[in-house]
């Protein structure tokens, strides 16, 4: 059962990374990057875009899946 969840986490992580890449290359992603940079210049705070959230969540799930399947030894 643990291997099944690890495999699901691995697949979900890869899917989220793919979605983040697609969003980054789209018109909406480029607009979000530009608006984020403008917002950072106005108030100085970091503004996280949607594709960055996809990358972070996908990387976390990918790492959990890899460790759970035992592809990387501790």
Short mmCIF file of C-alpha atoms in Angstrom, two decimals, residues 13 15 25-26 29 36 44 47 65 68 71:
data_model
loop_
_atom_site.label_atom_id
_atom_site.label_comp_id
_atom_site.label_asym_id
_atom_site.label_seq_id
_atom_site.Cartn_x
_atom_site.Cartn_y
_atom_site.Cartn_z
CA UNK A 13 4.46 15.46 -8.67
CA UNK A 15 1.99 16.18 -13.39
CA UNK A 25 5.02 29.30 -21.07
CA UNK A 26 1.42 30.48 -21.58
CA UNK A 29 1.93 32.83 -16.96
CA UNK A 36 4.47 39.95 -9.88
CA UNK A 44 8.75 45.36 -1.91
CA UNK A 47 4.54 37.86 -4.91
CA UNK A 65 7.45 9.55 -4.14
CA UNK A 68 8.87 6.20 -0.70
CA UNK A 71 14.82 4.88 -5.54
#
